[in-house]
Short mmCIF file of C-alpha atoms and ligand atoms in Angstrom, two decimals:
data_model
loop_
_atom_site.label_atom_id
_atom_site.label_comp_id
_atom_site.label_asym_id
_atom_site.label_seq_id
_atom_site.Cartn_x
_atom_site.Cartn_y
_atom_site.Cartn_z
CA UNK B 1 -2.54 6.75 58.39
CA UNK B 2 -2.43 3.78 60.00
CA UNK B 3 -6.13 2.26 62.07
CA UNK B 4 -4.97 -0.63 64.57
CA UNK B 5 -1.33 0.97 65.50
CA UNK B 6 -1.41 0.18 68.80
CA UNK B 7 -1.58 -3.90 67.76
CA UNK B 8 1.30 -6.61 66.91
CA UNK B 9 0.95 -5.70 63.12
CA UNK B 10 0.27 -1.95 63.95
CA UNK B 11 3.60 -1.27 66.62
CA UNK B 12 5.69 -2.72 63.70
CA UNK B 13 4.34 -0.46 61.05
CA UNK B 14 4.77 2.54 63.23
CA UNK B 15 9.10 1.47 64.00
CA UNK B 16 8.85 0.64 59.81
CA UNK B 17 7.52 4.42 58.69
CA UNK B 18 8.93 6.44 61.66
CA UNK B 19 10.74 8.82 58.60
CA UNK B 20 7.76 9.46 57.46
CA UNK B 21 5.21 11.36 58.08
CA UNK B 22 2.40 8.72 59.66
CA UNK B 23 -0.17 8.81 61.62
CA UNK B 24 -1.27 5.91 63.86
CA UNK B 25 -4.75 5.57 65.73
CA UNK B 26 -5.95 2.99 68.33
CA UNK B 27 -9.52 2.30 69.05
CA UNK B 28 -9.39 4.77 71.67
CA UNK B 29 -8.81 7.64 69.26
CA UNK B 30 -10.87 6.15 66.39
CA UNK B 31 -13.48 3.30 66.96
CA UNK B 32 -13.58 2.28 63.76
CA UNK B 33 -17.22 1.36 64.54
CA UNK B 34 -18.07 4.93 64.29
CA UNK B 35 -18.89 6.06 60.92
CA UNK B 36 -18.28 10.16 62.04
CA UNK B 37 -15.19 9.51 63.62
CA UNK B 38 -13.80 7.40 61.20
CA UNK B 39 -14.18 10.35 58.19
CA UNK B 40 -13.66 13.23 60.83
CA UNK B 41 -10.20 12.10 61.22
CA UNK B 42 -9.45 10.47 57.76
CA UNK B 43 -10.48 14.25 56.30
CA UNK B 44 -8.45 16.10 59.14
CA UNK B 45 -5.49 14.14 57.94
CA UNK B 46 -5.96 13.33 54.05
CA UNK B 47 -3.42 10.63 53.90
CA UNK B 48 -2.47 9.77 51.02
CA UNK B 49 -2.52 6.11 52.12
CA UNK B 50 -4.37 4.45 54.70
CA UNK B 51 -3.25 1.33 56.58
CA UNK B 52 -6.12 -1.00 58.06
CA UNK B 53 -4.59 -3.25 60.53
CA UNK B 54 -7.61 -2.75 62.81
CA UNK B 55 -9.88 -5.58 64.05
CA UNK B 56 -10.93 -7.96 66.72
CA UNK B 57 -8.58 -10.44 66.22
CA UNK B 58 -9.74 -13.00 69.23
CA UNK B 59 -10.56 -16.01 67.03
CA UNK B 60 -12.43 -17.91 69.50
CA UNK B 61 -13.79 -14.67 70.83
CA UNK B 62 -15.44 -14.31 67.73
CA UNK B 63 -17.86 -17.18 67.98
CA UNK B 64 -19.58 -16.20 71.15
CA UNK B 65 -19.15 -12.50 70.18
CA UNK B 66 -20.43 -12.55 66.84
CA UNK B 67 -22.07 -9.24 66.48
CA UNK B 68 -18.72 -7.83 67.56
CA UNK B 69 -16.94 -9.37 65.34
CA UNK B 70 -19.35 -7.97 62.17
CA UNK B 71 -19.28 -4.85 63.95
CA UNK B 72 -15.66 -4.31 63.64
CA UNK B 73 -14.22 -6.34 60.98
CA UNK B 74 -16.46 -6.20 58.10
CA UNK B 75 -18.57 -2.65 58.94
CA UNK B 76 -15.99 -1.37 60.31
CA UNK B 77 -13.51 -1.68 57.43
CA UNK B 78 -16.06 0.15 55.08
CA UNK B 79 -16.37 2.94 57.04
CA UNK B 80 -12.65 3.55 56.95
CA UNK B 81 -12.79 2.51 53.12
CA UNK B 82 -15.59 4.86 52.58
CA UNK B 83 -13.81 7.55 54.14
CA UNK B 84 -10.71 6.27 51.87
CA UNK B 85 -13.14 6.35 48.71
CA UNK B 86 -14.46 10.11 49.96
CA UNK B 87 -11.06 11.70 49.94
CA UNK B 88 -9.27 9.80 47.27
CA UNK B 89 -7.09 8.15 49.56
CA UNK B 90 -5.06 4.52 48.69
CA UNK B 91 -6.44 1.91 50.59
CA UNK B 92 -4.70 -1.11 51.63
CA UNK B 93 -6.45 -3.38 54.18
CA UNK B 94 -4.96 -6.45 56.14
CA UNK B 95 -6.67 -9.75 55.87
CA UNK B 96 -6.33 -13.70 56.77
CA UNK B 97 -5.04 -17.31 55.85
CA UNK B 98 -8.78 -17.92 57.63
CA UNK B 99 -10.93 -16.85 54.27
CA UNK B 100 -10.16 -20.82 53.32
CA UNK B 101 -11.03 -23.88 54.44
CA UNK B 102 -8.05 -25.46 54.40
CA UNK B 103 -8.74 -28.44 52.46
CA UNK B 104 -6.10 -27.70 49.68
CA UNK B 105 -2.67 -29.96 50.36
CA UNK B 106 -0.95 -27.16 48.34
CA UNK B 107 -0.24 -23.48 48.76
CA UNK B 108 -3.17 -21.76 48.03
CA UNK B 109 -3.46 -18.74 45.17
CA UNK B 110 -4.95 -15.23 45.24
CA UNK B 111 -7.46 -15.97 42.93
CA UNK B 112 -8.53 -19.52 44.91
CA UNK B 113 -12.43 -19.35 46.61
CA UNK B 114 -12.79 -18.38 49.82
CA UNK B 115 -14.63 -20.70 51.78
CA UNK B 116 -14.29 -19.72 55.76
CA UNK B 117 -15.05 -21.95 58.58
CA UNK B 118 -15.99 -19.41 61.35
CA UNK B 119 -17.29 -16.14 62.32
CA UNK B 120 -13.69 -14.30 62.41
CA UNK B 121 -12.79 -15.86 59.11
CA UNK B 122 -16.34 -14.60 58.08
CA UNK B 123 -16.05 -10.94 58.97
CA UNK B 124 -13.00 -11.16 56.97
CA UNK B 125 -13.51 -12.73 53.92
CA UNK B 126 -16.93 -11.17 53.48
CA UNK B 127 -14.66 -7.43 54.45
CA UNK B 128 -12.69 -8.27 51.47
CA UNK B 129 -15.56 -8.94 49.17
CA UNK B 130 -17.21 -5.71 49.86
CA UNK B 131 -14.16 -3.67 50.01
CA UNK B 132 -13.36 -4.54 46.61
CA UNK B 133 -16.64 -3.52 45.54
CA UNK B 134 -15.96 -0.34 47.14
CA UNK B 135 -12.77 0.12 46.05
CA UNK B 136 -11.53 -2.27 42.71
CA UNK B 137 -8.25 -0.54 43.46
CA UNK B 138 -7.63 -1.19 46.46
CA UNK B 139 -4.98 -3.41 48.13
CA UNK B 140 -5.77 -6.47 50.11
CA UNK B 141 -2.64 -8.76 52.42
CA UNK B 142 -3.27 -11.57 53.44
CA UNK B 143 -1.18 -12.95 56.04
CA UNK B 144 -0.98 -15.81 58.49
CA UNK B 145 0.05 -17.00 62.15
CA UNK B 146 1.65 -13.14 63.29
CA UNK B 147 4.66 -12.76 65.81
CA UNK B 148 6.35 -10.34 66.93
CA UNK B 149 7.06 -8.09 70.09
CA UNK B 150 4.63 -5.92 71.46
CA UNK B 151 1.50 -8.23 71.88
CA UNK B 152 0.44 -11.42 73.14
CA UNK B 153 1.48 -13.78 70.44
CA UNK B 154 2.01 -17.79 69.83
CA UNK B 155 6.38 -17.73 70.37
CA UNK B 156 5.62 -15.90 73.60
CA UNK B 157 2.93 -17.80 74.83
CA UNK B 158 4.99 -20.96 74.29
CA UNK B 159 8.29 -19.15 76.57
CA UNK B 160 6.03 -18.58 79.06
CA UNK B 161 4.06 -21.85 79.36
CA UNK B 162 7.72 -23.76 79.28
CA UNK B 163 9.01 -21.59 82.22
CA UNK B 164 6.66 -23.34 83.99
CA UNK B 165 6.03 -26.63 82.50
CA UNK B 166 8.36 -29.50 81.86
CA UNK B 167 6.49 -30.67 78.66
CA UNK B 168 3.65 -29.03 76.53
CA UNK B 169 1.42 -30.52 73.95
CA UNK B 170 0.73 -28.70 70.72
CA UNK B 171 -1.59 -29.66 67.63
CA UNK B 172 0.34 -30.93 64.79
CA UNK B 173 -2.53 -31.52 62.11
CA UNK B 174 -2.61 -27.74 61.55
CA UNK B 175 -0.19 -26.59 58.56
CA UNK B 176 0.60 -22.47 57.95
CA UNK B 177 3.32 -19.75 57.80
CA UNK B 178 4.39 -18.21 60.64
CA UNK B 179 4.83 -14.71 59.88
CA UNK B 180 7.07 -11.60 61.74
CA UNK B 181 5.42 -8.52 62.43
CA UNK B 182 8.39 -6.81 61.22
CA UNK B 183 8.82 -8.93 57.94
CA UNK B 184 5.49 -8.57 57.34
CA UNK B 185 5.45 -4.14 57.92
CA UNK B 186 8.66 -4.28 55.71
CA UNK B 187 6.50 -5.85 52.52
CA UNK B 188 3.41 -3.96 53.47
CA UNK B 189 5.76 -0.50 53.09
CA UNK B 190 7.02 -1.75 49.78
CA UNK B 191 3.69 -2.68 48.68
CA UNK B 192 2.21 0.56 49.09
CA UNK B 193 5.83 2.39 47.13
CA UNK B 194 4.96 0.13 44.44
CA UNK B 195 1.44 1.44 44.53
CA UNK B 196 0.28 -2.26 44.56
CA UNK B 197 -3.47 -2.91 43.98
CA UNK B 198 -5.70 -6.22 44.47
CA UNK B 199 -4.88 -9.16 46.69
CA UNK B 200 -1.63 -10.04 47.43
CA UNK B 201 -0.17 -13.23 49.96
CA UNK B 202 2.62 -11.91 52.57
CA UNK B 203 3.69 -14.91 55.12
CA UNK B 204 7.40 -15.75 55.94
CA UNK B 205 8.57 -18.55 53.14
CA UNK B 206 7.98 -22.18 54.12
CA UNK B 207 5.44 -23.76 56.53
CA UNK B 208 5.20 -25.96 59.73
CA UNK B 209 2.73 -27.13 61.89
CA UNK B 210 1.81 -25.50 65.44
CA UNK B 211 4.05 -28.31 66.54
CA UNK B 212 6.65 -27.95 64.94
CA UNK B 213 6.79 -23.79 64.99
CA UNK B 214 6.65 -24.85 69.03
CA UNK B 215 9.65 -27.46 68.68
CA UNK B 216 11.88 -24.68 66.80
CA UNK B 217 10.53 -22.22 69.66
CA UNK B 218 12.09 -24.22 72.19
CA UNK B 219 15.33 -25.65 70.37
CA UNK B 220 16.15 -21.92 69.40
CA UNK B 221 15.83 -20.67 73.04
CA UNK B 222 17.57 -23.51 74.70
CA UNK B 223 14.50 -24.42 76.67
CA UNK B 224 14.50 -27.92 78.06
CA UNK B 225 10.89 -28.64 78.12
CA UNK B 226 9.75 -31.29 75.67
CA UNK B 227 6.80 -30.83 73.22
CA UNK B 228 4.55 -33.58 72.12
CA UNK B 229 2.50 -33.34 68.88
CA UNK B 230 -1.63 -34.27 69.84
CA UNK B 231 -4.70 -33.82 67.00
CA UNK B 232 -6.84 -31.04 66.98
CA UNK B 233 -9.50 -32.97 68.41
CA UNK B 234 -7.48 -33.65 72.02
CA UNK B 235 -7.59 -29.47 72.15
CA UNK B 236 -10.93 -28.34 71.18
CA UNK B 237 -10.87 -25.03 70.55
CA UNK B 238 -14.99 -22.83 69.94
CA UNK B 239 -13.79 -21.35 66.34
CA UNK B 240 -12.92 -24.10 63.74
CA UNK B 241 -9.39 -23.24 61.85
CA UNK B 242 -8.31 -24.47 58.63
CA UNK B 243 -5.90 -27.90 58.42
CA UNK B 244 -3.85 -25.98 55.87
CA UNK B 245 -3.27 -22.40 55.15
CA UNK B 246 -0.10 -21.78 53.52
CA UNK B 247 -0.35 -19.05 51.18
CA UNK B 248 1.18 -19.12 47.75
CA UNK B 249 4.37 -16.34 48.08
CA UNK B 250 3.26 -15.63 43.76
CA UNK B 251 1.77 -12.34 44.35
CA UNK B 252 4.34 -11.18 46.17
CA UNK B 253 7.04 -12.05 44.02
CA UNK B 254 5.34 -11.00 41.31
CA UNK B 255 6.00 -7.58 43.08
CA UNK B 256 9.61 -8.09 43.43
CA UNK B 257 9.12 -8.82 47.42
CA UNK B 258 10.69 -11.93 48.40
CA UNK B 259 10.78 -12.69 52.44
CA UNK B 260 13.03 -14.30 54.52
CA UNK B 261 12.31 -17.96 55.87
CA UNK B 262 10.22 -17.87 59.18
CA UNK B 263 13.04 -19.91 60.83
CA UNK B 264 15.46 -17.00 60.01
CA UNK B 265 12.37 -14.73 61.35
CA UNK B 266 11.50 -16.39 64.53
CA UNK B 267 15.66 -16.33 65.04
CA UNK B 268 15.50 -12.61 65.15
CA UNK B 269 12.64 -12.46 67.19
CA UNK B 270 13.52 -14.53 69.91
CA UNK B 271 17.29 -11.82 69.96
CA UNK B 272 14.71 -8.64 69.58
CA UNK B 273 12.25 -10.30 73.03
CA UNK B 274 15.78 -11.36 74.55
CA UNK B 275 17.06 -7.52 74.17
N1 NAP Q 301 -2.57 -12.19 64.61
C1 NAP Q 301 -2.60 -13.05 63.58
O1 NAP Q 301 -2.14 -14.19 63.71
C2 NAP Q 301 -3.20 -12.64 62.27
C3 NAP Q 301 -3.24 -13.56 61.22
C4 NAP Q 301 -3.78 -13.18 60.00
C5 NAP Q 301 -4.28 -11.89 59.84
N2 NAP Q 301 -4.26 -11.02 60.89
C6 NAP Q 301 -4.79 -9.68 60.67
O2 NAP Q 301 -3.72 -8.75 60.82
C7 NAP Q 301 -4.21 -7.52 61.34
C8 NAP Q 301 -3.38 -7.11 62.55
O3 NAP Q 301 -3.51 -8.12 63.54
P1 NAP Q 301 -2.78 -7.98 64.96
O4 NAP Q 301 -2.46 -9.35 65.42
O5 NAP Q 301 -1.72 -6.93 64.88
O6 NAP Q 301 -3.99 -7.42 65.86
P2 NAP Q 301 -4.00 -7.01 67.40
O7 NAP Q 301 -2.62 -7.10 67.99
O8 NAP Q 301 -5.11 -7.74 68.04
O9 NAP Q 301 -4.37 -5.46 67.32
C9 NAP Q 301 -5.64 -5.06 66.90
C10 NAP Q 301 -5.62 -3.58 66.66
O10 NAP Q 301 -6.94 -3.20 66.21
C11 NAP Q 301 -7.41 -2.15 67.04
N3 NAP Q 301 -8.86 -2.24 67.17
C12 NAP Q 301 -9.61 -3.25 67.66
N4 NAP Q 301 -10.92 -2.94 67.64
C13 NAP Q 301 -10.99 -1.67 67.13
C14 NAP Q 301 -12.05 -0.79 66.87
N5 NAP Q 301 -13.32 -1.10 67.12
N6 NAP Q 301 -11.76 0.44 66.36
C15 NAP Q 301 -10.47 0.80 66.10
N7 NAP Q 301 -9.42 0.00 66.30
C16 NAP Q 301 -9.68 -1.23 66.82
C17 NAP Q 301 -6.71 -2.35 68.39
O11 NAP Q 301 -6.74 -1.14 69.13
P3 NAP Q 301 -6.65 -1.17 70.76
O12 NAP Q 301 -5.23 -1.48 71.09
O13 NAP Q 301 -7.05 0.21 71.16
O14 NAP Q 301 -7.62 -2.24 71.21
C18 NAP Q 301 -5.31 -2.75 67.91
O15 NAP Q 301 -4.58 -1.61 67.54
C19 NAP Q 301 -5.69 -7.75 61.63
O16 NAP Q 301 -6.44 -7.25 60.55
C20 NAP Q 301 -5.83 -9.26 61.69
O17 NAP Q 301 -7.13 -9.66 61.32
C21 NAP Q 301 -3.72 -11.36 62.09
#
């Protein structure tokens, strides 16, 4: 049973499990705000696992909607892992780069503190905290910088803008892991086959700045617009976001899951949006 199926993450979860049996809700058939809802349908179903790719996933939204963002991503995700915990059902719930600060200069571990800087990374990080309370067994991904076709997105964004600019200027003092939607529902199937519990990292291998994830962007898809590298500070932006975020591929390996390069990823992307 998958909650947030109709997002980026969710879509590519759905094409990943279509031999199975799987069930996939948007917040217009479960809000997962709604505590009666939320164990109405996880006891109509009794899945054996449940996927939680729901949330409100508008960073900057976040700050001015704060109550929203509470409402959703932390409450929210216990009332689908209470329902989880009242049937017996495997929980595995997806989670962000954002829970750090960013002040590491090296990939950072599972077992590193969270520290995050704003009110989306803090409906997240505090989600996990209680959700492991709730459930010691249960699975947490965290992943970084998403792609992929089917949703607004940063590749897309940056196709669009350079259709109808001749040169675009993207942060460069901002380090992370891009990370395919479909790379990253491939690993989240496997996890849950391997019956994997506690925190694991899932981001394409390697990192880049916004910059340079733009510059690749561009050179991949022939574009001719140029793209200059600016500091964070010449595009302020309301939520803060963390200088570094790459996340350590251990866990994962540890599982036997190794992922493809996110310059092999964003390849494949740009021939899956070209198709
Ligand atoms: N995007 C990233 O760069 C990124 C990075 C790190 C982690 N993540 C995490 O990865 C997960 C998937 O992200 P995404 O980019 O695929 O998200 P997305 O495209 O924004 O999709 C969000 C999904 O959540 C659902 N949703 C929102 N509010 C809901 C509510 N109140 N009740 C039930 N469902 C609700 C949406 O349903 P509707 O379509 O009906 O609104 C949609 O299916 C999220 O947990 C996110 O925090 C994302």
């Amino acid at each position: 049973m998958i909650f947030g199926a109709s997002g980026l993450l969710g879509r590519a979860l759905m094409r990943e499990w279509n031999e199975d049996e799987v069930i996939g809700l948007s917040s217009r058939d479960v809000d997962i705000r709604d505590p009666n809802r939320v164990r109405e349908a996880v006891e109509k179903v009794r899945p054996d696992w449940i996927i939680l790719a729901a949330a409100y996933t508008d960073v900057d939204g976040c700050e001015s909607n704060q109550e929203l963002a509470f409402a959703v991503n932390r409450d929210g995700a216990m009332q689908v892992a209470s329902a989880a915990h009242r049937i017996g059902a495997k929980l595995l719930f997806v989670s962000s780069d954002y829970v750090f600060d960013g002040k590491k200069t090296f990939p950072y571990e599972t077992d590193d503190a969270r520290n995050p800087l704003g009110v989306y990374a803090r409906s997240k990080a505090e989600a996990e905290i209680r959700l492991q309370d709730l459930l010691p067994q249960c699975c947490i991904v965290r992943t970084s910088w998403l792609f992929g076709t089917g949703g607004k997105c940063f590749p897309d964004t940056i196709l669009k803008l350079a259709a109808a600019r001749p040169v675009l200027d993207v942060v460069n003092d901002q380090r992370g892991s891009p990370t395919f939607s479909t790379d990253l529902a491939r690993a989240i199937s496997q996890l849950c086959r391997n019956h994997a519990r506690g925190i694991v990292h899932v981001t394409n291998a390697g990192s880049c700045s916004w910059f340079e994830f733009a510059r690749a962007i561009l050179q991949l898809s022939s574009s001719p617009t140029e793209v200059r590298p600016i500091g964070t500070q010449q595009m302020p932006r309301p939520a803060p976001r963390p200088a570094y975020s790459v996340l350590s591929p251990a866990s994962l390996q540890r599982q036997g899951i190794f992922m493809p390069t996110w310059q092999d990823a964003l390849a494949r992307y740009l021939r899956e949006r070209k198709s």
